[in-house]
């Protein structure tokens, strides 16, 4: 259907391969029985009064409908349903501008209006939809989920609200003519990617989320790693021993586990019972932990690279332990620490591209949404790459100013001896 809406020339091959029953999903055991009963009642009534047939005719047509459901006017006197939907599965559920639409969104809007619910749609990949329902992050899942015995072992299905047939299609291609020049095709691709449906707003939203996660993770990760290192230097032996052992286990776990696994463990296991916690919050925690482990390890290496004689000389000049560290050792260690710190901060921005696994619509995910809706790869991918480059370049330039501050040649005698009593 999506390819027909985008005027892609396709032809069906042979007879239907299979008949598929589609339903909405709830948690396996800990689900709202009243919500399930209401849904099944509405499905049964919609089959009898022709509502489902009307929805099918409206959404399964050769062109995309111009009329879309308005779920923002729902009153919600009987509560709010958090619904997991896909961002780009036309015509079932997909994102159009700032809102969600499609067959199942339309169906649920009609249901919520009749039964007094309010809908809170959470866009995500199809792979994340069932885990989001199983862990209780969402009350309901709607994204053309076919009813199968295997899935019934993990979730509770409503009655079938749609019967579809699976068919094979072949892409015929487009014959080149004078009206379909290279420049015209590039212009059309640009229009589809950025102008149509104001899709440039998706890119802006994705940039904001990426910057937010990256900056907060860098700040909190730096504080975490530096704080753990300072506890390691504590004059209290018990605190020092505890900090060293915690840091050793923590850094090894982080170093030996892929960041996407940590991300999904935090979202679907550690915070599974906290349904109100957003994916952005979990992403910040995840990348703060990974960046903090890096800061701790490289602080240790950088400080140890400073000649121990520097400490003895500082003590001889009357420096206290803390002033020795912050006036002598720390500034010198920065020449070793900051280059790798800057590189790791840049890597963190690029690493945030995996947050789509926990239903966070960052820059990469927004590009995927546009690409899956338009079947255009060039501009969504190129624009995503260019924006990541600009973000990393801006951060590198900013951190470059910090590096200059710690350059040995810029440290004057007056600055070094500031606050130190002369003997």
Coordinates of C-alpha atoms in Angstrom, one line a residue:
X1 CA 0.0 0.0 0.0
X2 CA 2.8 2.4 0.9
X3 CA 4.5 1.8 -2.5
X4 CA 1.2 2.6 -4.3
X5 CA 0.9 5.8 -2.3
X6 CA 4.4 6.8 -3.4
X7 CA 3.5 6.0 -7.0
X8 CA 6.0 3.1 -7.2
X9 CA 5.1 0.7 -10.1
X10 CA 4.5 -2.7 -8.6
X11 CA 2.7 -5.8 -9.9
X12 CA 1.3 -8.6 -7.8
X13 CA 2.6 -12.1 -8.6
X14 CA 0.4 -15.2 -8.3
X15 CA -2.2 -15.9 -5.7
X16 CA -2.1 -14.8 -2.1
X17 CA 0.5 -16.6 -0.1
X18 CA -1.3 -16.6 3.3
X19 CA -4.2 -15.2 5.2
X20 CA -3.3 -13.3 8.3
X21 CA -5.4 -12.3 11.3
X22 CA -4.3 -9.1 13.0
X23 CA -5.0 -8.1 16.6
X24 CA -4.0 -5.6 19.3
X25 CA -1.7 -6.9 22.1
X26 CA -1.7 -6.5 25.9
X27 CA 0.5 -7.9 28.6
X28 CA 0.3 -11.7 29.1
X29 CA -0.9 -11.8 32.7
X30 CA -0.9 -8.3 34.2
X31 CA -3.3 -6.7 31.8
X32 CA -6.4 -4.5 32.3
X33 CA -9.3 -6.9 32.0
X34 CA -11.8 -4.1 31.5
X35 CA -9.8 -2.6 28.7
X36 CA -9.6 -6.0 26.9
X37 CA -13.3 -6.6 27.3
X38 CA -14.1 -3.1 26.0
X39 CA -11.8 -3.7 23.0
X40 CA -13.3 -7.0 22.1
X41 CA -16.8 -5.6 22.5
X42 CA -16.0 -2.7 20.2
X43 CA -14.4 -5.0 17.6
X44 CA -17.4 -7.3 17.6
X45 CA -19.8 -4.3 17.2
X46 CA -17.6 -2.7 14.5
X47 CA -17.7 -5.9 12.5
X48 CA -21.5 -6.0 12.6
X49 CA -22.2 -2.3 11.9
X50 CA -19.7 -2.1 9.0
X51 CA -17.2 0.2 10.8
X52 CA -14.2 -2.1 10.1
X53 CA -15.2 -2.4 6.4
X54 CA -15.4 1.4 6.2
X55 CA -12.0 1.7 7.8
X56 CA -10.5 -0.8 5.4
X57 CA -11.9 1.0 2.3
X58 CA -10.6 4.3 3.7
X59 CA -7.0 3.2 4.4
X60 CA -6.4 0.4 1.9
X61 CA -6.8 2.5 -1.2
X62 CA -4.6 3.4 -4.1
X63 CA -3.8 6.9 -2.7
X64 CA -3.2 8.1 0.8
X65 CA -6.3 9.4 2.6
X66 CA -6.5 13.1 3.3
X67 CA -8.7 12.7 6.3
X68 CA -6.8 11.6 9.5
X69 CA -8.0 10.7 13.0
X70 CA -8.0 13.6 15.6
X71 CA -7.2 11.9 18.9
X72 CA -6.2 15.1 20.6
X73 CA -9.8 16.0 21.3
X74 CA -10.4 12.8 23.3
X75 CA -11.7 13.6 26.9
X76 CA -10.2 10.6 28.8
X77 CA -12.6 10.5 31.7
X78 CA -11.9 6.8 32.0
X79 CA -8.2 7.0 31.9
X80 CA -5.2 7.2 29.5
X81 CA -4.1 4.3 27.4
X82 CA -0.4 4.3 26.5
X83 CA -0.2 2.7 23.0
X84 CA 2.9 1.4 21.3
X85 CA 2.8 2.0 17.6
X86 CA 5.3 1.9 14.8
X87 CA 6.6 5.1 13.2
X88 CA 6.4 3.9 9.6
X89 CA 4.1 1.0 8.9
X90 CA 1.7 2.4 6.3
X91 CA -1.2 2.1 6.3
X92 CA -1.6 0.5 9.7
X93 CA 0.2 3.0 12.0
X94 CA 2.7 5.6 11.0
X95 CA 3.8 9.1 11.9
X96 CA 2.7 12.0 9.8
X97 CA 4.3 15.3 10.9
X98 CA 3.8 15.6 14.7
X99 CA 0.9 13.1 14.8
X100 CA 0.3 9.4 14.3
X101 CA -2.3 8.1 11.8
X102 CA -3.3 5.0 10.0
X103 CA -5.9 2.2 10.1
X104 CA -5.2 1.1 13.7
X105 CA -4.8 4.7 15.0
X106 CA -8.1 5.5 13.4
X107 CA -9.7 2.4 14.9
X108 CA -8.4 3.2 18.4
X109 CA -9.5 6.8 18.2
X110 CA -13.0 5.7 17.5
X111 CA -12.8 3.2 20.3
X112 CA -11.4 5.7 22.8
X113 CA -14.1 8.3 21.9
X114 CA -16.9 5.8 22.6
X115 CA -15.5 4.4 25.8
X116 CA -14.1 7.6 27.3
X117 CA -10.3 7.0 27.1
X118 CA -7.4 9.2 26.1
X119 CA -4.6 7.9 23.9
X120 CA -0.9 8.4 24.4
X121 CA 0.9 7.0 21.3
X122 CA 4.5 6.0 21.7
X123 CA 6.3 5.6 18.3
X124 CA 9.0 2.9 18.0
X125 CA 10.4 0.1 15.8
X126 CA 8.3 -3.0 15.3
X127 CA 11.0 -5.0 17.1
X128 CA 10.6 -2.9 20.2
X129 CA 6.8 -3.0 20.2
X130 CA 6.2 -6.4 21.8
X131 CA 8.9 -5.9 24.5
X132 CA 7.4 -2.5 25.3
X133 CA 4.0 -4.2 26.1
X134 CA 5.5 -7.3 27.8
X135 CA 7.5 -5.1 30.2
X136 CA 4.6 -2.8 30.9
X137 CA 6.1 0.3 29.3
X138 CA 2.9 0.5 27.2
X139 CA -0.6 -0.7 27.9
X140 CA -1.4 -1.7 24.4
X141 CA 0.4 -2.5 21.2
X142 CA -1.0 -1.7 17.7
X143 CA 1.1 -2.2 14.6
X144 CA -0.2 -4.9 12.3
X145 CA 0.7 -7.6 14.8
X146 CA -0.3 -10.9 13.3
X147 CA -1.9 -13.4 15.7
X148 CA 0.4 -16.5 16.0
X149 CA 0.6 -19.3 18.6
X150 CA 4.2 -18.3 19.5
X151 CA 3.3 -14.7 20.2
X152 CA 0.3 -15.8 22.3
X153 CA 2.8 -17.3 24.7
X154 CA 4.2 -13.8 25.4
X155 CA 1.2 -11.5 25.0
X156 CA -2.6 -11.4 25.2
X157 CA -4.3 -10.7 21.9
X158 CA -7.7 -9.0 21.4
X159 CA -10.0 -10.5 18.9
X160 CA -9.0 -10.0 15.3
X161 CA -9.9 -6.6 14.0
X162 CA -8.4 -7.1 10.5
X163 CA -7.9 -9.9 8.0
X164 CA -5.2 -9.4 5.4
X165 CA -3.6 -11.5 2.7
X166 CA 0.1 -11.7 2.1
X167 CA 1.1 -11.4 -1.6
X168 CA 4.4 -11.2 -3.5
X169 CA 5.0 -8.2 -5.7
X170 CA 7.6 -7.2 -8.2
X171 CA 9.0 -3.7 -8.8
X172 CA 8.7 -2.8 -12.5
X173 CA 11.1 0.2 -12.5
X174 CA 10.6 3.5 -14.2
X175 CA 11.3 4.1 -17.9
X176 CA 13.5 7.1 -18.4
X177 CA 12.2 10.0 -20.5
X178 CA 12.9 13.7 -20.9
X179 CA 10.7 14.6 -18.0
X180 CA 12.5 12.2 -15.6
X181 CA 16.0 13.6 -15.8
X182 CA 18.6 13.3 -13.0
X183 CA 18.0 16.8 -11.8
X184 CA 14.3 16.3 -11.7
X185 CA 14.7 13.1 -9.7
X186 CA 17.0 14.8 -7.2
X187 CA 14.6 17.7 -6.9
X188 CA 11.7 15.3 -6.3
X189 CA 13.7 13.3 -3.7
X190 CA 14.6 16.5 -1.9
X191 CA 10.9 17.6 -1.8
X192 CA 9.8 14.2 -0.5
X193 CA 12.5 14.1 2.2
X194 CA 12.2 17.7 3.6
X195 CA 9.3 19.6 2.2
X196 CA 6.4 17.2 1.9
X197 CA 4.4 16.8 5.2
X198 CA 6.9 19.2 6.8
X199 CA 9.3 16.3 7.3
X200 CA 12.1 18.8 8.0
X201 CA 10.5 19.1 11.4
X202 CA 11.3 15.4 12.1
X203 CA 15.0 16.2 11.4
X204 CA 14.9 19.1 13.8
X205 CA 13.2 17.0 16.5
X206 CA 15.8 14.3 16.0
X207 CA 18.7 16.8 16.3
X208 CA 17.3 18.2 19.6
X209 CA 17.0 14.7 21.1
X210 CA 20.5 13.7 20.0
X211 CA 22.1 16.9 21.4
X212 CA 20.1 16.6 24.6
X213 CA 21.2 13.0 25.3
X214 CA 24.8 13.6 24.2
X215 CA 25.4 16.8 26.3
X216 CA 23.7 15.4 29.4
X217 CA 25.6 12.1 29.1
X218 CA 29.0 14.0 28.7
X219 CA 28.3 16.2 31.7
X220 CA 27.0 13.5 34.1
X221 CA 29.5 10.9 32.8
X222 CA 32.4 13.3 33.5
X223 CA 31.1 14.1 37.0
X224 CA 30.6 10.4 37.7
X225 CA 34.0 9.3 36.5
X226 CA 35.9 12.2 38.1
X227 CA 33.9 11.8 41.4
X228 CA 34.8 8.1 41.5
X229 CA 38.4 8.9 40.9
X230 CA 38.5 11.5 43.7
X231 CA 36.9 8.9 46.1
X232 CA 39.8 6.6 45.1
X233 CA 42.2 9.3 46.4
X234 CA 40.3 9.7 49.7
X235 CA 42.4 9.9 52.8
X236 CA 39.9 7.6 54.5
X237 CA 41.1 4.1 53.9
X238 CA 37.7 2.4 54.0
X239 CA 36.3 4.9 51.4
X240 CA 39.3 4.4 49.2
X241 CA 39.1 0.6 49.3
X242 CA 35.4 0.6 48.5
X243 CA 35.8 3.1 45.7
X244 CA 38.7 1.2 44.1
X245 CA 36.7 -2.1 44.1
X246 CA 33.5 -0.6 42.8
X247 CA 35.4 1.2 40.1
X248 CA 37.2 -2.0 39.1
X249 CA 34.0 -4.0 38.7
X250 CA 32.1 -1.1 37.1
X251 CA 34.7 -0.3 34.5
X252 CA 35.2 -4.0 33.5
X253 CA 31.4 -4.6 33.1
X254 CA 31.0 -1.4 30.9
X255 CA 34.1 -2.2 28.9
X256 CA 33.0 -5.8 28.2
X257 CA 29.3 -5.1 27.3
X258 CA 28.1 -3.6 24.0
X259 CA 26.4 -0.2 24.7
X260 CA 23.2 -1.3 22.9
X261 CA 22.9 -4.3 25.3
X262 CA 23.3 -2.0 28.3
X263 CA 20.7 0.3 26.9
X264 CA 18.1 -2.4 26.4
X265 CA 18.9 -4.0 29.8
X266 CA 18.3 -0.7 31.5
X267 CA 15.1 0.0 29.6
X268 CA 13.5 -3.4 29.5
X269 CA 14.8 -5.0 32.7
X270 CA 16.2 -2.5 35.3
X271 CA 13.5 0.2 34.7
X272 CA 10.8 -2.2 33.4
X273 CA 8.5 -1.6 36.4
X274 CA 8.8 2.2 36.0
X275 CA 6.4 2.7 33.1
X276 CA 6.6 6.5 33.3
X277 CA 10.3 6.7 32.8
X278 CA 11.0 7.9 29.3
X279 CA 13.5 6.4 26.9
X280 CA 15.5 9.7 26.8
X281 CA 16.0 9.5 30.5
X282 CA 17.2 5.9 30.3
X283 CA 19.5 6.8 27.3
X284 CA 21.1 9.5 29.4
X285 CA 21.7 7.1 32.2
X286 CA 23.2 4.5 29.9
X287 CA 25.6 6.8 28.1
X288 CA 26.5 8.6 31.4
X289 CA 27.6 5.2 32.8
X290 CA 29.7 4.3 29.7
X291 CA 31.3 7.7 29.5
X292 CA 31.9 7.8 33.3
X293 CA 33.8 4.5 33.0
X294 CA 36.0 6.0 30.3
X295 CA 36.7 9.2 32.4
X296 CA 37.7 7.1 35.4
X297 CA 40.0 4.8 33.5
X298 CA 41.7 7.6 31.6
X299 CA 42.0 9.9 34.6
X300 CA 43.9 7.1 36.3
X301 CA 46.2 6.6 33.4
X302 CA 46.8 10.3 32.8
X303 CA 47.6 11.1 36.5
X304 CA 49.9 8.1 36.7
X305 CA 51.8 9.4 33.7
X306 CA 53.0 12.4 35.7
X307 CA 56.4 11.9 37.3
X308 CA 56.1 11.1 41.0
X309 CA 59.0 13.5 41.6
X310 CA 56.5 16.3 40.9
X311 CA 54.6 15.4 44.1
X312 CA 57.7 15.3 46.2
X313 CA 58.8 18.7 44.9
X314 CA 55.4 20.2 45.6
X315 CA 55.4 18.9 49.1
X316 CA 58.9 20.4 49.6
X317 CA 57.6 23.8 48.4
X318 CA 54.8 23.7 51.0
X319 CA 51.9 22.5 48.9
X320 CA 49.1 20.5 50.6
X321 CA 47.9 17.2 49.2
X322 CA 44.9 18.7 47.5
X323 CA 46.8 21.8 46.1
X324 CA 49.5 19.4 44.9
X325 CA 46.9 17.6 42.9
X326 CA 45.0 20.5 41.5
X327 CA 47.9 22.9 40.9
X328 CA 50.7 20.5 39.8
X329 CA 49.5 17.0 38.9
X330 CA 46.1 17.6 37.5
X331 CA 47.1 20.3 35.0
X332 CA 50.0 18.2 33.7
X333 CA 47.8 15.1 33.3
X334 CA 45.3 17.0 31.2
X335 CA 47.8 17.1 28.3
X336 CA 47.4 13.3 28.2
X337 CA 43.8 13.1 29.2
X338 CA 42.1 15.8 27.0
X339 CA 42.9 14.5 23.5
X340 CA 41.3 11.1 24.3
X341 CA 38.5 12.8 26.2
X342 CA 37.6 14.9 23.1
X343 CA 37.7 11.8 20.9
X344 CA 35.5 9.8 23.2
X345 CA 33.0 12.7 23.5
X346 CA 32.8 12.7 19.7
X347 CA 32.3 8.9 19.7
X348 CA 29.5 9.3 22.2
X349 CA 27.5 11.5 19.9
X350 CA 27.7 8.9 17.1
X351 CA 27.0 6.1 19.6
X352 CA 23.6 7.6 20.5
X353 CA 22.4 6.5 17.1
X354 CA 21.3 3.2 18.8
X355 CA 18.7 4.8 21.1
X356 CA 16.0 3.8 18.6
X357 CA 16.1 0.4 20.2
X358 CA 14.3 1.8 23.2
X359 CA 11.7 3.9 21.2
X360 CA 13.7 7.2 21.3
X361 CA 13.3 9.1 18.1
X362 CA 16.8 10.6 17.7
X363 CA 18.4 11.9 14.5
X364 CA 19.1 8.5 13.1
X365 CA 15.6 7.2 13.8
X366 CA 14.0 10.2 12.3
X367 CA 16.0 9.7 9.1
X368 CA 14.8 6.0 9.1
X369 CA 11.2 7.1 9.4
X370 CA 11.5 9.5 6.5
X371 CA 13.4 6.8 4.4
X372 CA 10.8 4.1 5.1
X373 CA 7.9 6.5 4.2
X374 CA 9.4 7.9 1.0
X375 CA 11.5 4.9 -0.2
X376 CA 14.2 7.5 -0.8
X377 CA 17.6 6.8 0.6
X378 CA 19.9 9.5 -0.7
X379 CA 18.8 12.6 1.1
X380 CA 17.8 11.0 4.4
X381 CA 21.1 9.3 4.7
X382 CA 23.2 12.2 3.4
X383 CA 21.5 14.7 5.6
X384 CA 21.9 12.5 8.7
X385 CA 25.6 12.0 8.0
X386 CA 26.2 15.7 7.4
X387 CA 24.4 16.7 10.6
X388 CA 26.4 14.2 12.7
X389 CA 29.5 15.6 11.1
X390 CA 28.5 19.2 12.0
X391 CA 27.6 18.2 15.6
X392 CA 30.9 16.4 16.2
X393 CA 32.9 19.2 14.6
X394 CA 31.2 21.8 16.8
X395 CA 31.9 19.7 19.9
X396 CA 35.5 19.1 18.9
X397 CA 36.0 22.8 18.4
X398 CA 34.5 23.6 21.8
X399 CA 36.6 21.0 23.6
X400 CA 39.6 22.3 21.6
X401 CA 39.3 25.6 23.5
X402 CA 39.4 23.7 26.8
X403 CA 42.6 21.9 25.7
X404 CA 44.3 25.2 25.0
X405 CA 43.6 26.3 28.5
X406 CA 45.6 23.4 29.9
X407 CA 48.6 23.8 27.5
X408 CA 51.8 24.0 29.6
X409 CA 53.0 27.0 27.7
X410 CA 50.0 29.0 28.8
X411 CA 50.5 28.3 32.5
X412 CA 52.4 31.3 33.9
X413 CA 54.4 31.2 37.2
X414 CA 51.8 33.6 38.7
X415 CA 49.0 31.3 37.8
X416 CA 50.8 28.2 39.2
X417 CA 51.6 29.9 42.5
X418 CA 48.2 31.5 43.0
X419 CA 46.9 30.8 46.5
X420 CA 50.2 29.2 47.7
X421 CA 52.0 30.8 50.6
X422 CA 55.7 31.6 49.9
X423 CA 58.2 30.1 52.4

